[in-house]
PDB file of C-alpha atoms in Angstrom:
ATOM      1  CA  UNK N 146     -71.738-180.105  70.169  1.00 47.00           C
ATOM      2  CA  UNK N 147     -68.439-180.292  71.116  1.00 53.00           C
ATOM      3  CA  UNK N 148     -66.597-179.041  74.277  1.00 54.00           C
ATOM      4  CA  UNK N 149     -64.159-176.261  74.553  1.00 55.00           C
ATOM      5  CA  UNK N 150     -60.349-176.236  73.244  1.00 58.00           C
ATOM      6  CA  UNK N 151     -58.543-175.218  76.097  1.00 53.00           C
ATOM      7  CA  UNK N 152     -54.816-173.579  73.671  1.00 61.00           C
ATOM      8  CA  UNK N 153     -51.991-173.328  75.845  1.00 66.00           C
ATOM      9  CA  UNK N 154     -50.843-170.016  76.141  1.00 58.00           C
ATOM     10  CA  UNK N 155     -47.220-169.057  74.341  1.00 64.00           C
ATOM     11  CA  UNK N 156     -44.175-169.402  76.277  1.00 63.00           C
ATOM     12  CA  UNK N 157     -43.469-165.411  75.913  1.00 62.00           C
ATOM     13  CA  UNK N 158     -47.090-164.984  77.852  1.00 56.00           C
ATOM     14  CA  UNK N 159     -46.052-167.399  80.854  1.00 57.00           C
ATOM     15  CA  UNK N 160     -42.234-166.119  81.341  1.00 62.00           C
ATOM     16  CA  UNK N 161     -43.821-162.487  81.292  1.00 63.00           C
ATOM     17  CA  UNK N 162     -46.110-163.721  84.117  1.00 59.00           C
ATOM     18  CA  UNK N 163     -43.628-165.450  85.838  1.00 58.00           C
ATOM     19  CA  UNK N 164     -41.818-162.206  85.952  1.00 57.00           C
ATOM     20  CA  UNK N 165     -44.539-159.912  86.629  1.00 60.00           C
ATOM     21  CA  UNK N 166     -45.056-162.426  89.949  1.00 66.00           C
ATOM     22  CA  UNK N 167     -41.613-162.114  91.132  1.00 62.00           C
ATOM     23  CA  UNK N 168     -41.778-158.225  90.797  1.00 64.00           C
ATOM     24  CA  UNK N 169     -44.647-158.348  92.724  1.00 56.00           C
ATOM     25  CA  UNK N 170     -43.275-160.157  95.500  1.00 63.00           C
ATOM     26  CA  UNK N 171     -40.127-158.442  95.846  1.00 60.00           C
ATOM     27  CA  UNK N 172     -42.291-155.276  96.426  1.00 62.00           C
ATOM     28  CA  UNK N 173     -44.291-156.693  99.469  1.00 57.00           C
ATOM     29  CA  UNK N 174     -40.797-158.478 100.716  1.00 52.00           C
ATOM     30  CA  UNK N 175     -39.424-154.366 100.366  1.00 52.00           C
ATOM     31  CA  UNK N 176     -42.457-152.836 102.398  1.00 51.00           C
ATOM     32  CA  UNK N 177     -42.338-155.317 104.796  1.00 50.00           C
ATOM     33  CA  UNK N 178     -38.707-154.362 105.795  1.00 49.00           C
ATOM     34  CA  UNK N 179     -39.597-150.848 105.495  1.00 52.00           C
ATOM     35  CA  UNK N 180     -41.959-151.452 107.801  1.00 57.00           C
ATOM     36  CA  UNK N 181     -40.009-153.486 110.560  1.00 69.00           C
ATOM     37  CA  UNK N 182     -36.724-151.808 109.646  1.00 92.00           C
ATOM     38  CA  UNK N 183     -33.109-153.431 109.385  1.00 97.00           C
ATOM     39  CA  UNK N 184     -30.870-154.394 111.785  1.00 97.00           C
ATOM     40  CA  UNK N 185     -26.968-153.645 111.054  1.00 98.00           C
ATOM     41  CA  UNK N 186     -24.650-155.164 113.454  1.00 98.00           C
ATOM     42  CA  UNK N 187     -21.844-153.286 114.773  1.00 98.00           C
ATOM     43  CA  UNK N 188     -18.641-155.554 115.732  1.00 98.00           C
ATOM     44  CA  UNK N 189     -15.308-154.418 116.090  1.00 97.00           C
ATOM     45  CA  UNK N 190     -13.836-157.638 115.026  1.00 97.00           C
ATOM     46  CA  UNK N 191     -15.178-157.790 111.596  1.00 97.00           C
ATOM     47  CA  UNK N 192     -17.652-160.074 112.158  1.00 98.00           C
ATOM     48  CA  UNK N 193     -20.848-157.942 111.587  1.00 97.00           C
ATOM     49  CA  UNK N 194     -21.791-155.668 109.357  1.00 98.00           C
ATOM     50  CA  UNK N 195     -19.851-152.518 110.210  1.00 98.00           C
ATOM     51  CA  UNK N 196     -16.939-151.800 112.683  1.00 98.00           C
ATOM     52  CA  UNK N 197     -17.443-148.399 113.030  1.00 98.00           C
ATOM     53  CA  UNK N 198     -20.705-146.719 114.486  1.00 98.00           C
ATOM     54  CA  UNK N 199     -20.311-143.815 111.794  1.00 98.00           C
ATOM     55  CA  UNK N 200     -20.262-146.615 108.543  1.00 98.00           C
ATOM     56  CA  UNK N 201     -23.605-147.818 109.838  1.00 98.00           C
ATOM     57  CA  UNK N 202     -25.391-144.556 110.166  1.00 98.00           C
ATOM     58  CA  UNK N 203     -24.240-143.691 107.069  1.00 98.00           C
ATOM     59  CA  UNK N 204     -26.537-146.852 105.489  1.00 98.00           C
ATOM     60  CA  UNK N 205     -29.127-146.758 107.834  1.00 98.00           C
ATOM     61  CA  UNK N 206     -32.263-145.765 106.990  1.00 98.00           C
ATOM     62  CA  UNK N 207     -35.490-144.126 109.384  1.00 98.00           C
ATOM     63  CA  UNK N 208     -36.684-147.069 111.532  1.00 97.00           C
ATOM     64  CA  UNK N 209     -33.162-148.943 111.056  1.00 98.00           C
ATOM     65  CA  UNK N 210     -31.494-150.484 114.235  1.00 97.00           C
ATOM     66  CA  UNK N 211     -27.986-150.162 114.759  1.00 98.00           C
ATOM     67  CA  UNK N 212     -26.934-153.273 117.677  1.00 97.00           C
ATOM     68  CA  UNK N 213     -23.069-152.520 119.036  1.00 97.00           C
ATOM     69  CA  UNK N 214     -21.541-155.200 120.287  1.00 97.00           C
ATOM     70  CA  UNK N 215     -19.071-154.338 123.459  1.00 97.00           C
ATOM     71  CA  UNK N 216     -15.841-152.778 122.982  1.00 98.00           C
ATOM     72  CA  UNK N 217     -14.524-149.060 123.154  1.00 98.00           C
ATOM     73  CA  UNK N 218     -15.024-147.046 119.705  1.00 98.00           C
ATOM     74  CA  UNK N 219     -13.391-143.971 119.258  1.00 98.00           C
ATOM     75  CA  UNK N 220     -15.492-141.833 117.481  1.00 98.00           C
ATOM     76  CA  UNK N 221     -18.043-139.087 117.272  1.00 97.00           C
ATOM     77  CA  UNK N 222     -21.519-139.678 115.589  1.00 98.00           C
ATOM     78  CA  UNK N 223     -23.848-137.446 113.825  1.00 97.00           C
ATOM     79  CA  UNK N 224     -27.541-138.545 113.647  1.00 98.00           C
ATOM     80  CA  UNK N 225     -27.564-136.947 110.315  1.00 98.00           C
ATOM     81  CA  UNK N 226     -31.098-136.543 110.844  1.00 98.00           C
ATOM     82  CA  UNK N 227     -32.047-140.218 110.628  1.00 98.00           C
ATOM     83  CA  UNK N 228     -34.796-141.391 112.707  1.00 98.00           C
ATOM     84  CA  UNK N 229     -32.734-144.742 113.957  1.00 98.00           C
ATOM     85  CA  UNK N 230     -31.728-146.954 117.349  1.00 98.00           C
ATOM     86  CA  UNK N 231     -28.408-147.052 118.299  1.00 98.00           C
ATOM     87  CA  UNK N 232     -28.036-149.711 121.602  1.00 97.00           C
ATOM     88  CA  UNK N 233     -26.207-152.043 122.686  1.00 97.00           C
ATOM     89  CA  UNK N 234     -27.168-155.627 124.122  1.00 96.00           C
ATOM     90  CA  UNK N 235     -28.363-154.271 127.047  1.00 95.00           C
ATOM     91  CA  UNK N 236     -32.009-155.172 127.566  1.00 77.00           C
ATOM     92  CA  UNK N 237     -33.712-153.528 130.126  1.00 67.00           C
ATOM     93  CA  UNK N 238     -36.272-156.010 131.158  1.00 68.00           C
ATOM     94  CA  UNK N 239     -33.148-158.176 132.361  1.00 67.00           C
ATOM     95  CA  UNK N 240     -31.175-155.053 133.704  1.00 74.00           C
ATOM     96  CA  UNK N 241     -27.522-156.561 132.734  1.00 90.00           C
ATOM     97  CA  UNK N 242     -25.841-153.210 133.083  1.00 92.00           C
ATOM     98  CA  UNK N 243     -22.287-155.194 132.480  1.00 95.00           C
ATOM     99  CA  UNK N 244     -23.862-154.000 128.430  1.00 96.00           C
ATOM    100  CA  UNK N 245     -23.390-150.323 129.139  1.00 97.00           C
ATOM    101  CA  UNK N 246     -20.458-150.113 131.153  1.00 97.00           C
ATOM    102  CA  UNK N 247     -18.568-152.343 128.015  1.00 97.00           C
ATOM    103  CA  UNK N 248     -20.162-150.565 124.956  1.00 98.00           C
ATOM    104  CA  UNK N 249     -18.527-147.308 124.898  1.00 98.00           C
ATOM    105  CA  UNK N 250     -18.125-144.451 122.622  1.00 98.00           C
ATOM    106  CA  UNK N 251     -14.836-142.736 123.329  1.00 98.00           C
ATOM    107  CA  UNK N 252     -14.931-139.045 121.600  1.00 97.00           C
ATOM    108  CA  UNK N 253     -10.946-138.891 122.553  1.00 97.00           C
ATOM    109  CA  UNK N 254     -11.613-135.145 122.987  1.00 95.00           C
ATOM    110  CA  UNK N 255     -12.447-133.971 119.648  1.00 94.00           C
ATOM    111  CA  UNK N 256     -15.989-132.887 120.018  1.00 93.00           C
ATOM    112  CA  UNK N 257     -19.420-134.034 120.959  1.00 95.00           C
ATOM    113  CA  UNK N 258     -19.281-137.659 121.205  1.00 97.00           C
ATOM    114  CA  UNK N 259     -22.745-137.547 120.041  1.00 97.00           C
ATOM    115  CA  UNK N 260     -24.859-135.104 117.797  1.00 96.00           C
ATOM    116  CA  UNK N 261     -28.630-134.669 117.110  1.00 96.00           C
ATOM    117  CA  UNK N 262     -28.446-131.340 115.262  1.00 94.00           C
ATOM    118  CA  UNK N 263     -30.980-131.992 111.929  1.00 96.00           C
ATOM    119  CA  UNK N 264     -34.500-132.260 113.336  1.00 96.00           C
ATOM    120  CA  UNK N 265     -34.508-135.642 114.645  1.00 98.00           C
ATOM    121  CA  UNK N 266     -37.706-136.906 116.762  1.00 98.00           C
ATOM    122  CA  UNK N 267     -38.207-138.979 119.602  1.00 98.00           C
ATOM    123  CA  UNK N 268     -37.510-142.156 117.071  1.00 98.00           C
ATOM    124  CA  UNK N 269     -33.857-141.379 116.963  1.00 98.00           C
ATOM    125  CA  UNK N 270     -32.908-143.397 120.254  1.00 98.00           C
ATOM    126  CA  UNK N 271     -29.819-143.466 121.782  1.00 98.00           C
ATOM    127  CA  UNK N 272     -30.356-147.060 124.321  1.00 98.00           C
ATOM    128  CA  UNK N 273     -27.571-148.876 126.772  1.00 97.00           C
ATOM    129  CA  UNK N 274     -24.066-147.004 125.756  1.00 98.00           C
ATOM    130  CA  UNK N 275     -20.986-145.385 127.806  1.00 98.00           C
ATOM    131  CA  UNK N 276     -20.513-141.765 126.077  1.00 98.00           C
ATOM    132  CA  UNK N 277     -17.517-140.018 127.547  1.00 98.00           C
ATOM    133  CA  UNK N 278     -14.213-138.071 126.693  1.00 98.00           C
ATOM    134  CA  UNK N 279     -15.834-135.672 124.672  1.00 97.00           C
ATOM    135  CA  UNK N 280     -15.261-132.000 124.128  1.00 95.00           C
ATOM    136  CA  UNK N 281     -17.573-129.128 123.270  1.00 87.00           C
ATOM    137  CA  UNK N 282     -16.357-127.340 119.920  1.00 68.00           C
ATOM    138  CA  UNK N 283     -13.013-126.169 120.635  1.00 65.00           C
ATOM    139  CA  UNK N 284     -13.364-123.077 117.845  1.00 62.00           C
ATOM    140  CA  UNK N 285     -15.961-121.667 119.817  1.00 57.00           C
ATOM    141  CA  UNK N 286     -16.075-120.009 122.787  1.00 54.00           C
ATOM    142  CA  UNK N 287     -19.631-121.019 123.668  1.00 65.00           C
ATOM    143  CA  UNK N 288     -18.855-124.787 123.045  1.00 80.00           C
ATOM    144  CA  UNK N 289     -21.676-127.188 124.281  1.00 87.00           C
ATOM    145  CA  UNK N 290     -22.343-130.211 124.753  1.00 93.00           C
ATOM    146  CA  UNK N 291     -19.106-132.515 125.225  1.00 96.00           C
ATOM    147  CA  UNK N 292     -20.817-135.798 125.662  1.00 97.00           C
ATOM    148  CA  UNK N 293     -24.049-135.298 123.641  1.00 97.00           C
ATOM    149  CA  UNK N 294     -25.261-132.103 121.434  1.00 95.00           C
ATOM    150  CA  UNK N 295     -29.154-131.493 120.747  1.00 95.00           C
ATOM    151  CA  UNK N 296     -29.568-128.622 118.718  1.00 92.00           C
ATOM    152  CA  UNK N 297     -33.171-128.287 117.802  1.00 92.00           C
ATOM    153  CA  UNK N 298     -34.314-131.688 117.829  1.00 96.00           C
ATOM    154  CA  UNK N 299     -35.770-134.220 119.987  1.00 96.00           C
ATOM    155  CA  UNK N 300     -34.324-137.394 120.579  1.00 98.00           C
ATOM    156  CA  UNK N 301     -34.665-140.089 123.250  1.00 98.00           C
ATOM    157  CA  UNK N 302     -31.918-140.864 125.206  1.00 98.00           C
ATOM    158  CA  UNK N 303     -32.377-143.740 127.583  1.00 97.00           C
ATOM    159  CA  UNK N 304     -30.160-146.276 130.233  1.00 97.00           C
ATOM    160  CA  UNK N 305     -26.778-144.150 128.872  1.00 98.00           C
ATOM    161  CA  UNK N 306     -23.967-143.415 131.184  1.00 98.00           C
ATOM    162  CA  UNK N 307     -22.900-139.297 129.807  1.00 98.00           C
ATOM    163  CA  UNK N 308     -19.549-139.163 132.143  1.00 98.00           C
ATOM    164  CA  UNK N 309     -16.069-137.425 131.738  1.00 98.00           C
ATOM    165  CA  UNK N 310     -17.010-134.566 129.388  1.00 98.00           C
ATOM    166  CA  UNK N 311     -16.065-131.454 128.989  1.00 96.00           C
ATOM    167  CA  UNK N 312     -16.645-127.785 127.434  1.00 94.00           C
ATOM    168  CA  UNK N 313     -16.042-124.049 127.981  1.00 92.00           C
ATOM    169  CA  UNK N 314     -20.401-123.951 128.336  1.00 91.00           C
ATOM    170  CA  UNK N 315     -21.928-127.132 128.792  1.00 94.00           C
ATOM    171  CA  UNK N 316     -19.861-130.454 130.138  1.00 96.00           C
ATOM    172  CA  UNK N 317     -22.526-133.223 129.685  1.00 97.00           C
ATOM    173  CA  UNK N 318     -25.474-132.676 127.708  1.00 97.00           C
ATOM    174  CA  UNK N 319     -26.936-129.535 125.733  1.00 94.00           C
ATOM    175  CA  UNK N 320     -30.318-129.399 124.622  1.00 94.00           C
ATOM    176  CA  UNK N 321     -32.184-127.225 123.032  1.00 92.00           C
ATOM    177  CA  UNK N 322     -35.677-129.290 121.420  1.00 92.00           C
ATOM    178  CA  UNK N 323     -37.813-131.811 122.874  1.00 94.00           C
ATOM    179  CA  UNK N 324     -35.596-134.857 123.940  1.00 96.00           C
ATOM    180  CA  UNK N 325     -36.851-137.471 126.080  1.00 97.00           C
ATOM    181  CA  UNK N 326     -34.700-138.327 128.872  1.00 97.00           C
ATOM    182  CA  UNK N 327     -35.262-142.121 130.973  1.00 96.00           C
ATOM    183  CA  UNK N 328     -33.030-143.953 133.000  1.00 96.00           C
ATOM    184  CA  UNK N 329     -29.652-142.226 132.613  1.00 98.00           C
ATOM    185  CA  UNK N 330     -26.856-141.512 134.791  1.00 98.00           C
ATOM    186  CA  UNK N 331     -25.373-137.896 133.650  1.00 98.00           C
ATOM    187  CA  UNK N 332     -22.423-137.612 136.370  1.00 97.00           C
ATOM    188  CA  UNK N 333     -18.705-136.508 136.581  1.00 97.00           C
ATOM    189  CA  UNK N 334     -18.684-134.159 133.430  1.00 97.00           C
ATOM    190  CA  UNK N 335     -16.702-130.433 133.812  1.00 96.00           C
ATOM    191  CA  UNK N 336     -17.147-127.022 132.366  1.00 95.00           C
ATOM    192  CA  UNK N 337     -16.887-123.555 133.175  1.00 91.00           C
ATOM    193  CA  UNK N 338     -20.200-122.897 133.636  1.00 90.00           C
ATOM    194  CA  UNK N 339     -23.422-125.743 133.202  1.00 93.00           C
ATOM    195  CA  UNK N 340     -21.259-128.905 134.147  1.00 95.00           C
ATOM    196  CA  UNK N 341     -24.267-131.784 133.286  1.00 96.00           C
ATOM    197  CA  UNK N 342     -27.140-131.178 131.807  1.00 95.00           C
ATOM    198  CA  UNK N 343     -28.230-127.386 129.957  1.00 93.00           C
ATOM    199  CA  UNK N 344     -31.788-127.122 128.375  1.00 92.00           C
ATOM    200  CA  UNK N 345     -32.825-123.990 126.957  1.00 86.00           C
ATOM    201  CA  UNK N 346     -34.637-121.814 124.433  1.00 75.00           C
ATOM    202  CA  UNK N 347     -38.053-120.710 123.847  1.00 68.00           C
ATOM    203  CA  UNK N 348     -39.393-123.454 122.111  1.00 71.00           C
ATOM    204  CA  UNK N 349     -37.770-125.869 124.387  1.00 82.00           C
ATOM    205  CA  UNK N 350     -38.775-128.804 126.640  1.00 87.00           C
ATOM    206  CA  UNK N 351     -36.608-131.214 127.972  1.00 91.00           C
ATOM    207  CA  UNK N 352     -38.974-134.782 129.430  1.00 93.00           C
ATOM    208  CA  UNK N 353     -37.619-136.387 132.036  1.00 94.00           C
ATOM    209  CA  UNK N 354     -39.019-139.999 132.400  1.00 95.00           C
ATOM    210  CA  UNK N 355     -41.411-140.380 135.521  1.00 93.00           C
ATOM    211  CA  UNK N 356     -41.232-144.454 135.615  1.00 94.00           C
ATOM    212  CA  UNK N 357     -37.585-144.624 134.672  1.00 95.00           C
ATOM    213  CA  UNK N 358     -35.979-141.911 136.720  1.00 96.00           C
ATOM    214  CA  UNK N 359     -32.219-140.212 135.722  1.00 96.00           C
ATOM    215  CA  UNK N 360     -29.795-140.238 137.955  1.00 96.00           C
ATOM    216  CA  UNK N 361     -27.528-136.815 137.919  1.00 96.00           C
ATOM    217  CA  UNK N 362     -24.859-136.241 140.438  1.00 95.00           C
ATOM    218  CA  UNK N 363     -21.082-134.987 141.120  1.00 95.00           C
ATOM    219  CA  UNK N 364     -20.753-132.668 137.575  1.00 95.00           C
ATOM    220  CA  UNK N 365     -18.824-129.652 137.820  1.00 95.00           C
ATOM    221  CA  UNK N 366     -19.369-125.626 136.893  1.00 92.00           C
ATOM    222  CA  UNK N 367     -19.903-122.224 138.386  1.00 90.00           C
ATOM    223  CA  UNK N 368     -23.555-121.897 137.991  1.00 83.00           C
ATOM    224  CA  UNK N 369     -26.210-125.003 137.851  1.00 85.00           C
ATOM    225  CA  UNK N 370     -23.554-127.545 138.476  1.00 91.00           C
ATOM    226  CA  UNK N 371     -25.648-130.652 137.321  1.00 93.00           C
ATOM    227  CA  UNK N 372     -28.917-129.320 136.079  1.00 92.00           C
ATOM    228  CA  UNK N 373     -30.169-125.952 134.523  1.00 90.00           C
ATOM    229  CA  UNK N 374     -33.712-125.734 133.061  1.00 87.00           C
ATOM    230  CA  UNK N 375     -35.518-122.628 130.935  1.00 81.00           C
ATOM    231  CA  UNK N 376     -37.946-122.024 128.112  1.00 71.00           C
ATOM    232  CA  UNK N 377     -41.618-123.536 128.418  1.00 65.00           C
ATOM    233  CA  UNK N 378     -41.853-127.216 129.819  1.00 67.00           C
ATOM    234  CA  UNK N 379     -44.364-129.675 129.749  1.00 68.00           C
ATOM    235  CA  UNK N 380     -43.616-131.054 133.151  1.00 71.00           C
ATOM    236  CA  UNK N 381     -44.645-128.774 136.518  1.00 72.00           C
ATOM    237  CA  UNK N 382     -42.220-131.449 138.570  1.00 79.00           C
ATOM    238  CA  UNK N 383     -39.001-133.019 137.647  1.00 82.00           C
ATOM    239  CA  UNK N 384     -38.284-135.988 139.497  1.00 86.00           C
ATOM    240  CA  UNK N 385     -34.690-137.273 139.581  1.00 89.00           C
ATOM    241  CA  UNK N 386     -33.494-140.538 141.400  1.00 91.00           C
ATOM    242  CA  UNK N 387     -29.809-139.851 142.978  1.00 87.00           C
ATOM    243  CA  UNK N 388     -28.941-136.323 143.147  1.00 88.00           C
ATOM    244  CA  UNK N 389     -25.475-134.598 144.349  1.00 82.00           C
ATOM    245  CA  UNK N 390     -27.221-133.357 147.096  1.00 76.00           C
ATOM    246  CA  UNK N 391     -30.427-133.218 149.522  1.00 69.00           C
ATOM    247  CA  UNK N 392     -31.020-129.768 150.097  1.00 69.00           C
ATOM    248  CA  UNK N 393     -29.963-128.122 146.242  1.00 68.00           C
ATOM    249  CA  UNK N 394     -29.230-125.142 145.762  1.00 69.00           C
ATOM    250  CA  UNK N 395     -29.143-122.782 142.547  1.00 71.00           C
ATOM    251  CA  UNK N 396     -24.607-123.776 142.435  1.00 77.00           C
ATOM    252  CA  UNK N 397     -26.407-127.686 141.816  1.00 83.00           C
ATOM    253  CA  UNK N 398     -29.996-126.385 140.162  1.00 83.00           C
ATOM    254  CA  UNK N 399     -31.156-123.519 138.049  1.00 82.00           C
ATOM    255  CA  UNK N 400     -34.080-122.691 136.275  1.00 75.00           C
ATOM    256  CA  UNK N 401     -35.723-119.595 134.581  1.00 70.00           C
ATOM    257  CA  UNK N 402     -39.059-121.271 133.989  1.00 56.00           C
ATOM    258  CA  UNK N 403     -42.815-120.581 134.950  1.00 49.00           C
ATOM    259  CA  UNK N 404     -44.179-124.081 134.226  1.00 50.00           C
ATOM    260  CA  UNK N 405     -42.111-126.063 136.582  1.00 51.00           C
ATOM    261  CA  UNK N 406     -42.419-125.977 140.057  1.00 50.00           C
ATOM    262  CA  UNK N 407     -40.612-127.521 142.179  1.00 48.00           C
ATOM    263  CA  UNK N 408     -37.623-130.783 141.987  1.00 51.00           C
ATOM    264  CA  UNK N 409     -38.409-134.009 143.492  1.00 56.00           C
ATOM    265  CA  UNK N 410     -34.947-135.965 144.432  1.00 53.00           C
TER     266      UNK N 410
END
């Protein structure tokens, strides 16, 4: 009896494998970056991938990380409802804060420097950046938020310095979501009323970080100078590192909520 005749299979068979392989391994190379995410760099002298903050978001996709090198950009970015990091090189296990005080977005007074306004989550991170020189919307006569604008959404905002803004409402930071707030310094922002840091609405609650504590100190308004809370929040005490003052009063602190109560400082 003889054996079996092993015919080799036509060329058309084998290049359609071939090709069937590499399709296959482009998708897995695809999901793993989906996965992990891409990181764009973010040099002003041309040597990354962008030199504007506002060209990367525009590419980035959820779960993308946007790294800025130092330097001053004068802009104002939108979120655009991307779930994405924006940080700069400062890492906070090794606490060079040389990072934040060098990677700075300028707003040059022509609106929030920064804006969360299209249902981000707490996966759209702003990490290690200078925001200042920005300016609530002039057309309005409620403008808010000059240095960073969270309009029903819920971002985390973490080791940023928000200083130098400023807006008829809200100088610093307005909030109206579920932002998480850790190891910021909100200080030296102006308005006519809520100078730092407004949070309100019924469906709001602003998280401030218990392990890595804000600092909020020296802004400037009429009413709830650095801090004013309402709506419903998760947190019965708010614990803040350096404070204007000691003893507060409702010119440095306001609140209209149940849930919350009392400051530690």
């Amino acid at each position: 009896m003889q054996g079996w005749k092993f015919l080799p299979l036509p060329t058309r068979y084998i290049n359609r494998g071939v090709y069937m392989r590499n399709i296959c391994i482009i998708i897995i190379l695809l999901c793993i970056i989906s996965l992990h995410g891409v990181t764009w760099e973010i040099r002003q002298d041309g040597t990354g991938d962008f030199t504007t903050i506002s060209a990367g978001i525009t590419v980035a996709q959820d779960g993308d990380t946007l790294l800025v090198y130092p330097g001053i950009y004068y802009e104002n970015i939108n979120y655009q409802g991307k779930n994405i990091t924006i940080t700069s090189l400062y890492d906070g296990d090794q606490y060079d804060d040389s990072y934040i005080a060098n990677t700075v977005i300028d707003g040059e007074r022509e609106g929030s420097v920064v804006t969360f306004n299209s249902g981000e989550t707490r996966d759209a991170v702003l990490n290690g950046l200078t925001i200042r020189n920005g300016f609530g919307d002039p057309s309005a006569w409620h403008s808010t938020g000059g240095g960073i604008r969270i309009q029903l959404s819920s971002p985390t905002i973490s080791n940023c310095v928000i200083e130098n803004n400023t807006a008829y409402n809200v100088g610093g930071i307005y909030h109206s979501g579920n932002a998480l707030l850790k190891g910021n310094t909100i200080r030296n922002n102006f308005a006519y009323v809520y100078g730092g840091i407004f949070s309100g609405g019924t469906a709001t609650n602003l998280e401030f970080c218990m392990e890595e504590l804000n600092n909020i100190y020296m802004n400037h308004g009429s009413l709830g100078a650095d801090l004013h809370l309402s709506g419903v929040l998760q947190q019965d005490v708010v614990v803040i590192d350096t404070f204007t003052v000691t003893n507060y009063s409702k010119f440095h602190i306001t609140y209209d909520t149940t849930t919350m109560d009392y400051f530690m400082l």
